């Protein structure tokens, strides 16, 4: 394109006319551009006859010399003739070999001018000799010689004004030197003037003509380049027909569509290339008929879409104009064409992308909205209702952050396949964007079916994935909203499902929730808390509290766990379970974790060397590439040994297992910190984590510890297995949530290394923790055992004391015992048989006694369902003592 613009610019610069001054100087001055050089070359070629003509006259001079002889200085006469013949040969050679010797055209003409001037001077002398000898010789021969020379010189002079001037001046000066008659000199002068004028006019005409031809040639070449580049660009092609509709020109691109050369298409009718008769699309058929009309009516047409005869999937856009000659006779059509096939495919793809997600090929947000609108319209018409699922992936951001977006994209594709497989024909699944999915279930309002589908979706999504050598585990939460036929709208249904999803995530993720009207106020309150939490750090509303960790064998204090607490200025203390989940959702968990880590290390640095500090490390912090540098910097800045820091890590860091996870573990161990696996037993594959990760401790979740002393609980067996596993791996164990003495005794019997729970103290501030550090040991406090569920209603009964029946009142009845009000004193250790009126006898032992009250422990577990009130027996109703009867007040 740049060369085309330069050529066009040069063409514009070429002046199509020539001035007198240019005509006089054109031949002898150097060319200032390529165009002038081309014209100068042509001028040199046109002057090539001059040496030949002058050479012929010089030969006639020899004839005159040898036939007639000369009386005036014959030797000089002969020398001049020989010199002229030599000059002829040299001049002819210069013109013939000018290009080979790289002689510029202007330089060649300058040499030719010198040659012509020499010839004119020589002929001036020869003419003098001939006129002097006319009386003694043949007038005819002399006339031929002199006339031929003059004619030859005149022709030479006419070819170029510069030559005419040089030859005229040379001849005149020479004639004066040789004392030619004044009349001859006057005639020569007049001849010079006439010849120069004619030569100038002739040169102007020739130069102007050459310039116009040059402009036309350049424009033609430029047009040809445009055509060639347009055809080779693939954006279109040219075609031309004669008056009968036969192709007279086609571009190579069009011929390539038919796998042939352009010459093979010439002579065929243009309409043979089109598939007019097989068109089935009404719009294309109309356009092709329009093309036929324009061709027959010889009307111009533009952008008519037709199908190619060779392949009906190929579409062309044709434009053409009729051609008429100067007499107005129609001689054919000429036009351009373009292949629309790819453009139409792109348009179809754009249309598809406007409705479907490019990553998963599921319907996108707009398409799912349209699907929901249609489902609600059908629901109103058929009175069948509609259900909406909003599905959000749990911990998907962690996968993107640790393994990268390409792995995340492949994960989303697999999730889409699983969701589609589960939903089947019950509805349509779509992707809203990110890790959010949506499912519309027309006509499905039965809660049992919706619960089964939601549960199965969560189970399938939560199964591990294998992606590029990584084992990835995520989860899903689902919000469900049911629309009543004729009353629900898409916006309200979506908002309700979103609130239900919010509740499902708040309930601990991996769950599904149905929308309830109360969720509106809960969502508003949660949003307010999120807004307040964003500024809580700056307002110093967050504090770090410390819960003691005690050695189980001797109750020595060995460390604390750092726990964050939020004291809201208006609401007071906010539950960590609430605001930590909010921090995870809104992206504040990283800042929150860094605050706890910095504060805890700074505080623990002031404690004795034997006291450790345990800090929870969230998956977001663990996957931070700079986490190891942060920890090392904090330890160095506070002067604390690395082994005093214990990092508690949950299974969340293993959801995207890979090389990066293993490297982070190794770097942390290289620093020297201890690692503890938190909430052991509550995840999907904790044993697999123990096999690969270098943990120093296992923390047994409080859900296994609380109530472990209950003889009907299996928790003690689970704890025993965990302790045995940890001992075989060389790890410590910490039992969390120990609250009663019975549980503490059991934990000690099972061999746990450490104990943490309310029995040794609740989380406290740094000052209180420092006081506990000074004491070095902690005494257990709290209840002896865990209080079982109790029957709150008072029941009457009888006992035998001193062989006398005594009426009593039973309160807080549980499976293990009861509080009894009695007017007669009873000593602890007394065995009693209690006859509960309407229920029957129960045997127990008095454990404690006060004035008017004592506590009894049953020898056997008491079934609270025996306390159900009597009911009238009726058909279809179980009797009071049926094992299937449950008192709704007691559970």
PDB file of C-alpha atoms in Angstrom, residues 540-814:
ATOM      1  CA  UNK A 540      -9.877  -1.706  66.432  1.00  0.00           C
ATOM      2  CA  UNK A 541     -13.036  -3.705  67.085  1.00  0.00           C
ATOM      3  CA  UNK A 542     -11.279  -7.040  66.533  1.00  0.00           C
ATOM      4  CA  UNK A 543      -9.313  -8.656  69.323  1.00  0.00           C
ATOM      5  CA  UNK A 544      -7.241 -11.816  69.680  1.00  0.00           C
ATOM      6  CA  UNK A 545      -8.154 -14.073  72.604  1.00  0.00           C
ATOM      7  CA  UNK A 546      -6.221 -17.068  73.824  1.00  0.00           C
ATOM      8  CA  UNK A 547      -7.577 -20.460  74.966  1.00  0.00           C
ATOM      9  CA  UNK A 548      -5.233 -22.637  77.042  1.00  0.00           C
ATOM     10  CA  UNK A 549      -3.949 -26.000  75.836  1.00  0.00           C
ATOM     11  CA  UNK A 550      -3.016 -28.330  78.699  1.00  0.00           C
ATOM     12  CA  UNK A 551      -0.932 -31.506  78.872  1.00  0.00           C
ATOM     13  CA  UNK A 552      -3.438 -34.262  79.623  1.00  0.00           C
ATOM     14  CA  UNK A 553      -1.212 -36.255  81.962  1.00  0.00           C
ATOM     15  CA  UNK A 554      -0.319 -33.518  84.463  1.00  0.00           C
ATOM     16  CA  UNK A 555      -2.428 -30.446  83.603  1.00  0.00           C
ATOM     17  CA  UNK A 556       0.643 -28.333  82.843  1.00  0.00           C
ATOM     18  CA  UNK A 557       0.048 -25.398  80.525  1.00  0.00           C
ATOM     19  CA  UNK A 558       1.876 -25.983  77.249  1.00  0.00           C
ATOM     20  CA  UNK A 559       0.362 -23.308  75.009  1.00  0.00           C
ATOM     21  CA  UNK A 560      -2.601 -21.318  73.769  1.00  0.00           C
ATOM     22  CA  UNK A 561      -4.694 -21.211  70.627  1.00  0.00           C
ATOM     23  CA  UNK A 562      -5.182 -17.709  69.199  1.00  0.00           C
ATOM     24  CA  UNK A 563      -8.846 -16.986  68.383  1.00  0.00           C
ATOM     25  CA  UNK A 564     -10.240 -13.789  66.886  1.00  0.00           C
ATOM     26  CA  UNK A 565     -13.181 -12.048  68.539  1.00  0.00           C
ATOM     27  CA  UNK A 566     -15.309  -9.159  67.283  1.00  0.00           C
ATOM     28  CA  UNK A 567     -16.805  -6.751  69.779  1.00  0.00           C
ATOM     29  CA  UNK A 568     -19.358  -4.787  67.783  1.00  0.00           C
ATOM     30  CA  UNK A 569     -19.922  -1.252  69.153  1.00  0.00           C
ATOM     31  CA  UNK A 570     -23.711  -1.666  68.953  1.00  0.00           C
ATOM     32  CA  UNK A 571     -24.451  -5.396  68.910  1.00  0.00           C
ATOM     33  CA  UNK A 572     -21.723  -6.428  71.307  1.00  0.00           C
ATOM     34  CA  UNK A 573     -19.857  -9.735  70.759  1.00  0.00           C
ATOM     35  CA  UNK A 574     -20.493 -11.303  67.350  1.00  0.00           C
ATOM     36  CA  UNK A 575     -20.248 -15.074  67.004  1.00  0.00           C
ATOM     37  CA  UNK A 576     -17.039 -16.139  65.180  1.00  0.00           C
ATOM     38  CA  UNK A 577     -19.034 -18.718  63.224  1.00  0.00           C
ATOM     39  CA  UNK A 578     -21.014 -15.816  61.748  1.00  0.00           C
ATOM     40  CA  UNK A 579     -18.419 -13.171  60.974  1.00  0.00           C
ATOM     41  CA  UNK A 580     -15.678 -15.566  59.829  1.00  0.00           C
ATOM     42  CA  UNK A 581     -17.995 -17.039  57.194  1.00  0.00           C
ATOM     43  CA  UNK A 582     -18.819 -13.479  56.102  1.00  0.00           C
ATOM     44  CA  UNK A 583     -15.102 -12.676  55.883  1.00  0.00           C
ATOM     45  CA  UNK A 584     -14.545 -15.721  53.667  1.00  0.00           C
ATOM     46  CA  UNK A 585     -17.368 -14.724  51.330  1.00  0.00           C
ATOM     47  CA  UNK A 586     -16.420 -11.067  50.954  1.00  0.00           C
ATOM     48  CA  UNK A 587     -12.655 -11.628  50.630  1.00  0.00           C
ATOM     49  CA  UNK A 588     -11.573 -10.297  54.044  1.00  0.00           C
ATOM     50  CA  UNK A 589     -10.317 -13.588  55.459  1.00  0.00           C
ATOM     51  CA  UNK A 590      -6.761 -12.864  54.280  1.00  0.00           C
ATOM     52  CA  UNK A 591      -6.523  -9.549  56.127  1.00  0.00           C
ATOM     53  CA  UNK A 592      -8.219 -11.068  59.157  1.00  0.00           C
ATOM     54  CA  UNK A 593      -5.795 -14.002  59.232  1.00  0.00           C
ATOM     55  CA  UNK A 594      -2.755 -11.751  58.880  1.00  0.00           C
ATOM     56  CA  UNK A 595      -3.989  -9.637  61.798  1.00  0.00           C
ATOM     57  CA  UNK A 596      -4.360 -12.699  64.054  1.00  0.00           C
ATOM     58  CA  UNK A 597      -0.969 -14.086  63.008  1.00  0.00           C
ATOM     59  CA  UNK A 598       0.886 -10.828  63.649  1.00  0.00           C
ATOM     60  CA  UNK A 599      -0.843 -10.180  66.974  1.00  0.00           C
ATOM     61  CA  UNK A 600      -0.430 -13.740  68.259  1.00  0.00           C
ATOM     62  CA  UNK A 601       3.302 -13.918  67.492  1.00  0.00           C
ATOM     63  CA  UNK A 602       3.936 -10.513  69.029  1.00  0.00           C
ATOM     64  CA  UNK A 603       2.088 -11.581  72.213  1.00  0.00           C
ATOM     65  CA  UNK A 604       3.639 -15.047  72.487  1.00  0.00           C
ATOM     66  CA  UNK A 605       7.131 -13.631  72.113  1.00  0.00           C
ATOM     67  CA  UNK A 606       6.765 -12.275  75.693  1.00  0.00           C
ATOM     68  CA  UNK A 607       5.952 -15.710  77.145  1.00  0.00           C
ATOM     69  CA  UNK A 608       8.420 -18.304  78.417  1.00  0.00           C
ATOM     70  CA  UNK A 609      10.198 -20.480  75.849  1.00  0.00           C
ATOM     71  CA  UNK A 610       8.190 -23.595  76.747  1.00  0.00           C
ATOM     72  CA  UNK A 611       4.808 -22.044  75.899  1.00  0.00           C
ATOM     73  CA  UNK A 612       3.627 -22.418  72.290  1.00  0.00           C
ATOM     74  CA  UNK A 613       1.082 -20.403  70.348  1.00  0.00           C
ATOM     75  CA  UNK A 614      -1.280 -22.098  67.870  1.00  0.00           C
ATOM     76  CA  UNK A 615      -2.705 -20.009  65.007  1.00  0.00           C
ATOM     77  CA  UNK A 616      -5.312 -21.088  62.468  1.00  0.00           C
ATOM     78  CA  UNK A 617      -4.107 -20.680  58.878  1.00  0.00           C
ATOM     79  CA  UNK A 618      -6.926 -20.314  56.360  1.00  0.00           C
ATOM     80  CA  UNK A 619      -6.605 -21.907  52.889  1.00  0.00           C
ATOM     81  CA  UNK A 620      -6.343 -18.405  51.413  1.00  0.00           C
ATOM     82  CA  UNK A 621      -3.337 -17.637  53.626  1.00  0.00           C
ATOM     83  CA  UNK A 622      -1.774 -21.047  53.033  1.00  0.00           C
ATOM     84  CA  UNK A 623      -1.928 -20.586  49.268  1.00  0.00           C
ATOM     85  CA  UNK A 624      -0.434 -17.105  49.436  1.00  0.00           C
ATOM     86  CA  UNK A 625       2.961 -17.390  47.656  1.00  0.00           C
ATOM     87  CA  UNK A 626       4.470 -15.043  50.269  1.00  0.00           C
ATOM     88  CA  UNK A 627       3.124 -16.806  53.383  1.00  0.00           C
ATOM     89  CA  UNK A 628       6.453 -18.427  54.282  1.00  0.00           C
ATOM     90  CA  UNK A 629       8.311 -15.129  53.945  1.00  0.00           C
ATOM     91  CA  UNK A 630       5.669 -13.404  56.105  1.00  0.00           C
ATOM     92  CA  UNK A 631       5.984 -15.989  58.876  1.00  0.00           C
ATOM     93  CA  UNK A 632       9.791 -15.976  58.813  1.00  0.00           C
ATOM     94  CA  UNK A 633       9.828 -12.163  58.929  1.00  0.00           C
ATOM     95  CA  UNK A 634       7.400 -12.032  61.882  1.00  0.00           C
ATOM     96  CA  UNK A 635       9.378 -14.622  63.843  1.00  0.00           C
ATOM     97  CA  UNK A 636      12.649 -12.783  63.258  1.00  0.00           C
ATOM     98  CA  UNK A 637      11.165  -9.363  64.021  1.00  0.00           C
ATOM     99  CA  UNK A 638       9.722 -10.585  67.351  1.00  0.00           C
ATOM    100  CA  UNK A 639      12.701 -12.767  68.294  1.00  0.00           C
ATOM    101  CA  UNK A 640      10.639 -15.952  68.726  1.00  0.00           C
ATOM    102  CA  UNK A 641      11.855 -19.468  67.964  1.00  0.00           C
ATOM    103  CA  UNK A 642      10.019 -21.098  65.037  1.00  0.00           C
ATOM    104  CA  UNK A 643       9.162 -24.309  66.909  1.00  0.00           C
ATOM    105  CA  UNK A 644       7.027 -22.281  69.356  1.00  0.00           C
ATOM    106  CA  UNK A 645       4.625 -21.439  66.504  1.00  0.00           C
ATOM    107  CA  UNK A 646       2.045 -24.091  65.656  1.00  0.00           C
ATOM    108  CA  UNK A 647      -0.011 -23.589  62.490  1.00  0.00           C
ATOM    109  CA  UNK A 648      -3.421 -25.265  62.487  1.00  0.00           C
ATOM    110  CA  UNK A 649      -4.506 -26.213  58.969  1.00  0.00           C
ATOM    111  CA  UNK A 650      -7.877 -27.555  57.840  1.00  0.00           C
ATOM    112  CA  UNK A 651      -8.589 -29.864  54.936  1.00  0.00           C
ATOM    113  CA  UNK A 652      -9.415 -26.810  52.789  1.00  0.00           C
ATOM    114  CA  UNK A 653      -5.758 -26.538  51.737  1.00  0.00           C
ATOM    115  CA  UNK A 654      -5.983 -30.021  50.175  1.00  0.00           C
ATOM    116  CA  UNK A 655      -8.922 -29.264  47.910  1.00  0.00           C
ATOM    117  CA  UNK A 656      -6.472 -28.546  45.102  1.00  0.00           C
ATOM    118  CA  UNK A 657      -3.701 -31.019  45.795  1.00  0.00           C
ATOM    119  CA  UNK A 658      -0.623 -30.486  43.698  1.00  0.00           C
ATOM    120  CA  UNK A 659       3.010 -29.544  43.631  1.00  0.00           C
ATOM    121  CA  UNK A 660       2.366 -26.043  45.017  1.00  0.00           C
ATOM    122  CA  UNK A 661       0.723 -27.495  48.169  1.00  0.00           C
ATOM    123  CA  UNK A 662       3.591 -29.899  48.782  1.00  0.00           C
ATOM    124  CA  UNK A 663       6.137 -27.127  48.237  1.00  0.00           C
ATOM    125  CA  UNK A 664       4.410 -24.854  50.766  1.00  0.00           C
ATOM    126  CA  UNK A 665       4.404 -27.632  53.374  1.00  0.00           C
ATOM    127  CA  UNK A 666       8.104 -28.250  52.815  1.00  0.00           C
ATOM    128  CA  UNK A 667       8.987 -24.546  53.028  1.00  0.00           C
ATOM    129  CA  UNK A 668       7.073 -24.214  56.303  1.00  0.00           C
ATOM    130  CA  UNK A 669       8.889 -27.222  57.741  1.00  0.00           C
ATOM    131  CA  UNK A 670      12.188 -25.719  56.607  1.00  0.00           C
ATOM    132  CA  UNK A 671      11.378 -22.639  58.680  1.00  0.00           C
ATOM    133  CA  UNK A 672      10.887 -24.906  61.709  1.00  0.00           C
ATOM    134  CA  UNK A 673       7.238 -24.270  62.644  1.00  0.00           C
ATOM    135  CA  UNK A 674       4.960 -27.060  63.823  1.00  0.00           C
ATOM    136  CA  UNK A 675       1.927 -28.141  61.764  1.00  0.00           C
ATOM    137  CA  UNK A 676      -1.368 -29.425  63.143  1.00  0.00           C
ATOM    138  CA  UNK A 677      -4.305 -30.926  61.218  1.00  0.00           C
ATOM    139  CA  UNK A 678      -7.409 -29.237  62.597  1.00  0.00           C
ATOM    140  CA  UNK A 679     -10.940 -30.702  62.828  1.00  0.00           C
ATOM    141  CA  UNK A 680      -9.673 -34.211  62.111  1.00  0.00           C
ATOM    142  CA  UNK A 681     -12.357 -36.713  61.164  1.00  0.00           C
ATOM    143  CA  UNK A 682     -14.875 -34.250  59.760  1.00  0.00           C
ATOM    144  CA  UNK A 683     -13.541 -34.169  56.164  1.00  0.00           C
ATOM    145  CA  UNK A 684     -13.615 -36.512  53.206  1.00  0.00           C
ATOM    146  CA  UNK A 685     -10.127 -37.995  53.148  1.00  0.00           C
ATOM    147  CA  UNK A 686      -8.187 -37.038  56.253  1.00  0.00           C
ATOM    148  CA  UNK A 687      -6.196 -40.303  56.226  1.00  0.00           C
ATOM    149  CA  UNK A 688      -4.877 -39.367  52.796  1.00  0.00           C
ATOM    150  CA  UNK A 689      -3.723 -36.019  54.162  1.00  0.00           C
ATOM    151  CA  UNK A 690      -1.786 -37.735  56.951  1.00  0.00           C
ATOM    152  CA  UNK A 691      -0.016 -39.899  54.398  1.00  0.00           C
ATOM    153  CA  UNK A 692       1.476 -36.947  52.493  1.00  0.00           C
ATOM    154  CA  UNK A 693       1.575 -33.859  54.738  1.00  0.00           C
ATOM    155  CA  UNK A 694       4.258 -33.504  57.480  1.00  0.00           C
ATOM    156  CA  UNK A 695       1.943 -32.877  60.447  1.00  0.00           C
ATOM    157  CA  UNK A 696       3.182 -32.831  64.045  1.00  0.00           C
ATOM    158  CA  UNK A 697      -0.233 -32.996  65.687  1.00  0.00           C
ATOM    159  CA  UNK A 698      -3.812 -34.124  65.080  1.00  0.00           C
ATOM    160  CA  UNK A 699      -6.622 -32.118  66.694  1.00  0.00           C
ATOM    161  CA  UNK A 700      -9.648 -34.321  67.404  1.00  0.00           C
ATOM    162  CA  UNK A 701     -12.795 -32.374  66.583  1.00  0.00           C
ATOM    163  CA  UNK A 702     -15.058 -31.483  69.496  1.00  0.00           C
ATOM    164  CA  UNK A 703     -17.985 -33.305  67.852  1.00  0.00           C
ATOM    165  CA  UNK A 704     -16.228 -36.572  68.823  1.00  0.00           C
ATOM    166  CA  UNK A 705     -15.163 -35.376  72.284  1.00  0.00           C
ATOM    167  CA  UNK A 706     -18.389 -33.995  73.727  1.00  0.00           C
ATOM    168  CA  UNK A 707     -20.447 -36.762  75.257  1.00  0.00           C
ATOM    169  CA  UNK A 708     -17.741 -39.347  74.642  1.00  0.00           C
ATOM    170  CA  UNK A 709     -18.131 -40.556  78.250  1.00  0.00           C
ATOM    171  CA  UNK A 710     -21.731 -41.553  77.539  1.00  0.00           C
ATOM    172  CA  UNK A 711     -21.741 -45.370  77.509  1.00  0.00           C
ATOM    173  CA  UNK A 712     -24.150 -45.364  74.562  1.00  0.00           C
ATOM    174  CA  UNK A 713     -21.853 -43.210  72.424  1.00  0.00           C
ATOM    175  CA  UNK A 714     -19.394 -44.583  69.862  1.00  0.00           C
ATOM    176  CA  UNK A 715     -17.204 -41.500  70.136  1.00  0.00           C
ATOM    177  CA  UNK A 716     -14.810 -43.131  72.583  1.00  0.00           C
ATOM    178  CA  UNK A 717     -14.015 -45.866  70.045  1.00  0.00           C
ATOM    179  CA  UNK A 718     -13.355 -43.249  67.378  1.00  0.00           C
ATOM    180  CA  UNK A 719     -11.045 -41.278  69.700  1.00  0.00           C
ATOM    181  CA  UNK A 720      -9.165 -44.460  70.640  1.00  0.00           C
ATOM    182  CA  UNK A 721      -8.577 -45.204  66.933  1.00  0.00           C
ATOM    183  CA  UNK A 722      -7.358 -41.673  66.240  1.00  0.00           C
ATOM    184  CA  UNK A 723      -4.935 -41.773  69.187  1.00  0.00           C
ATOM    185  CA  UNK A 724      -3.537 -45.119  68.048  1.00  0.00           C
ATOM    186  CA  UNK A 725      -3.096 -43.796  64.531  1.00  0.00           C
ATOM    187  CA  UNK A 726      -1.318 -40.649  65.755  1.00  0.00           C
ATOM    188  CA  UNK A 727       1.022 -42.637  68.016  1.00  0.00           C
ATOM    189  CA  UNK A 728       1.998 -44.933  65.155  1.00  0.00           C
ATOM    190  CA  UNK A 729       2.817 -41.840  63.029  1.00  0.00           C
ATOM    191  CA  UNK A 730       4.723 -40.127  65.844  1.00  0.00           C
ATOM    192  CA  UNK A 731       2.199 -37.312  66.229  1.00  0.00           C
ATOM    193  CA  UNK A 732       0.633 -35.625  69.244  1.00  0.00           C
ATOM    194  CA  UNK A 733      -3.139 -35.455  69.740  1.00  0.00           C
ATOM    195  CA  UNK A 734      -5.248 -32.612  71.130  1.00  0.00           C
ATOM    196  CA  UNK A 735      -8.852 -33.227  72.173  1.00  0.00           C
ATOM    197  CA  UNK A 736     -10.965 -30.119  71.566  1.00  0.00           C
ATOM    198  CA  UNK A 737     -14.153 -29.116  73.353  1.00  0.00           C
ATOM    199  CA  UNK A 738     -13.591 -30.938  76.657  1.00  0.00           C
ATOM    200  CA  UNK A 739     -16.140 -29.533  79.123  1.00  0.00           C
ATOM    201  CA  UNK A 740     -16.875 -32.149  81.781  1.00  0.00           C
ATOM    202  CA  UNK A 741     -14.755 -34.146  84.199  1.00  0.00           C
ATOM    203  CA  UNK A 742     -16.150 -37.393  82.853  1.00  0.00           C
ATOM    204  CA  UNK A 743     -15.000 -36.523  79.346  1.00  0.00           C
ATOM    205  CA  UNK A 744     -11.601 -35.372  80.693  1.00  0.00           C
ATOM    206  CA  UNK A 745     -11.089 -38.655  82.521  1.00  0.00           C
ATOM    207  CA  UNK A 746     -12.026 -40.598  79.405  1.00  0.00           C
ATOM    208  CA  UNK A 747      -9.654 -38.548  77.248  1.00  0.00           C
ATOM    209  CA  UNK A 748      -6.832 -39.305  79.665  1.00  0.00           C
ATOM    210  CA  UNK A 749      -7.674 -43.008  79.683  1.00  0.00           C
ATOM    211  CA  UNK A 750      -7.664 -43.091  75.862  1.00  0.00           C
ATOM    212  CA  UNK A 751      -4.138 -41.615  75.805  1.00  0.00           C
ATOM    213  CA  UNK A 752      -4.639 -38.147  74.260  1.00  0.00           C
ATOM    214  CA  UNK A 753      -1.557 -35.971  74.584  1.00  0.00           C
ATOM    215  CA  UNK A 754      -3.240 -32.620  75.146  1.00  0.00           C
ATOM    216  CA  UNK A 755      -6.596 -31.187  76.170  1.00  0.00           C
ATOM    217  CA  UNK A 756      -8.347 -27.986  75.128  1.00  0.00           C
ATOM    218  CA  UNK A 757     -11.787 -26.877  76.254  1.00  0.00           C
ATOM    219  CA  UNK A 758     -13.914 -24.903  78.661  1.00  0.00           C
ATOM    220  CA  UNK A 759     -12.979 -27.228  81.491  1.00  0.00           C
ATOM    221  CA  UNK A 760      -9.563 -25.529  81.555  1.00  0.00           C
ATOM    222  CA  UNK A 761     -10.753 -22.119  80.527  1.00  0.00           C
ATOM    223  CA  UNK A 762     -12.560 -20.110  77.899  1.00  0.00           C
ATOM    224  CA  UNK A 763     -10.665 -17.866  75.447  1.00  0.00           C
ATOM    225  CA  UNK A 764      -9.362 -14.794  77.286  1.00  0.00           C
ATOM    226  CA  UNK A 765      -7.452 -11.623  76.513  1.00  0.00           C
ATOM    227  CA  UNK A 766      -3.656 -11.339  76.492  1.00  0.00           C
ATOM    228  CA  UNK A 767      -3.395 -10.067  80.062  1.00  0.00           C
ATOM    229  CA  UNK A 768      -5.440 -12.939  81.473  1.00  0.00           C
ATOM    230  CA  UNK A 769      -3.419 -15.397  79.393  1.00  0.00           C
ATOM    231  CA  UNK A 770      -0.171 -13.968  80.764  1.00  0.00           C
ATOM    232  CA  UNK A 771      -1.423 -14.546  84.326  1.00  0.00           C
ATOM    233  CA  UNK A 772      -2.122 -18.188  83.448  1.00  0.00           C
ATOM    234  CA  UNK A 773       1.391 -18.483  82.002  1.00  0.00           C
ATOM    235  CA  UNK A 774       2.841 -17.371  85.313  1.00  0.00           C
ATOM    236  CA  UNK A 775       0.983 -20.156  87.171  1.00  0.00           C
ATOM    237  CA  UNK A 776       2.340 -22.767  84.705  1.00  0.00           C
ATOM    238  CA  UNK A 777      -0.579 -25.154  85.383  1.00  0.00           C
ATOM    239  CA  UNK A 778      -4.374 -25.025  85.092  1.00  0.00           C
ATOM    240  CA  UNK A 779      -6.952 -26.736  87.280  1.00  0.00           C
ATOM    241  CA  UNK A 780     -10.061 -28.201  85.630  1.00  0.00           C
ATOM    242  CA  UNK A 781     -13.415 -26.643  86.483  1.00  0.00           C
ATOM    243  CA  UNK A 782     -16.960 -27.454  85.472  1.00  0.00           C
ATOM    244  CA  UNK A 783     -19.593 -30.148  85.660  1.00  0.00           C
ATOM    245  CA  UNK A 784     -18.831 -33.731  86.450  1.00  0.00           C
ATOM    246  CA  UNK A 785     -20.690 -35.007  83.392  1.00  0.00           C
ATOM    247  CA  UNK A 786     -22.636 -33.774  80.442  1.00  0.00           C
ATOM    248  CA  UNK A 787     -26.247 -32.986  81.110  1.00  0.00           C
ATOM    249  CA  UNK A 788     -28.541 -35.190  79.080  1.00  0.00           C
ATOM    250  CA  UNK A 789     -31.812 -34.012  77.522  1.00  0.00           C
ATOM    251  CA  UNK A 790     -34.416 -33.629  80.242  1.00  0.00           C
ATOM    252  CA  UNK A 791     -38.150 -33.839  80.624  1.00  0.00           C
ATOM    253  CA  UNK A 792     -39.090 -30.440  82.076  1.00  0.00           C
ATOM    254  CA  UNK A 793     -42.645 -31.154  83.285  1.00  0.00           C
ATOM    255  CA  UNK A 794     -43.104 -32.160  86.923  1.00  0.00           C
ATOM    256  CA  UNK A 795     -44.272 -35.724  87.604  1.00  0.00           C
ATOM    257  CA  UNK A 796     -45.583 -37.213  90.855  1.00  0.00           C
ATOM    258  CA  UNK A 797     -44.293 -40.457  92.418  1.00  0.00           C
ATOM    259  CA  UNK A 798     -43.923 -42.581  95.550  1.00  0.00           C
ATOM    260  CA  UNK A 799     -40.900 -43.963  97.404  1.00  0.00           C
ATOM    261  CA  UNK A 800     -40.600 -46.188 100.466  1.00  0.00           C
ATOM    262  CA  UNK A 801     -38.672 -44.650 103.394  1.00  0.00           C
ATOM    263  CA  UNK A 802     -38.516 -46.527 106.704  1.00  0.00           C
ATOM    264  CA  UNK A 803     -41.181 -48.863 105.342  1.00  0.00           C
ATOM    265  CA  UNK A 804     -43.489 -45.881 104.881  1.00  0.00           C
ATOM    266  CA  UNK A 805     -44.724 -44.545 101.511  1.00  0.00           C
ATOM    267  CA  UNK A 806     -43.630 -40.947 100.896  1.00  0.00           C
ATOM    268  CA  UNK A 807     -45.028 -38.781  98.068  1.00  0.00           C
ATOM    269  CA  UNK A 808     -42.392 -36.986  95.956  1.00  0.00           C
ATOM    270  CA  UNK A 809     -42.230 -34.659  92.924  1.00  0.00           C
ATOM    271  CA  UNK A 810     -39.786 -35.377  90.086  1.00  0.00           C
ATOM    272  CA  UNK A 811     -38.278 -32.533  88.017  1.00  0.00           C
ATOM    273  CA  UNK A 812     -35.662 -32.362  85.168  1.00  0.00           C
ATOM    274  CA  UNK A 813     -36.018 -36.041  84.418  1.00  0.00           C
ATOM    275  CA  UNK A 814     -33.309 -37.352  82.074  1.00  0.00           C
TER     276      UNK A 814
END
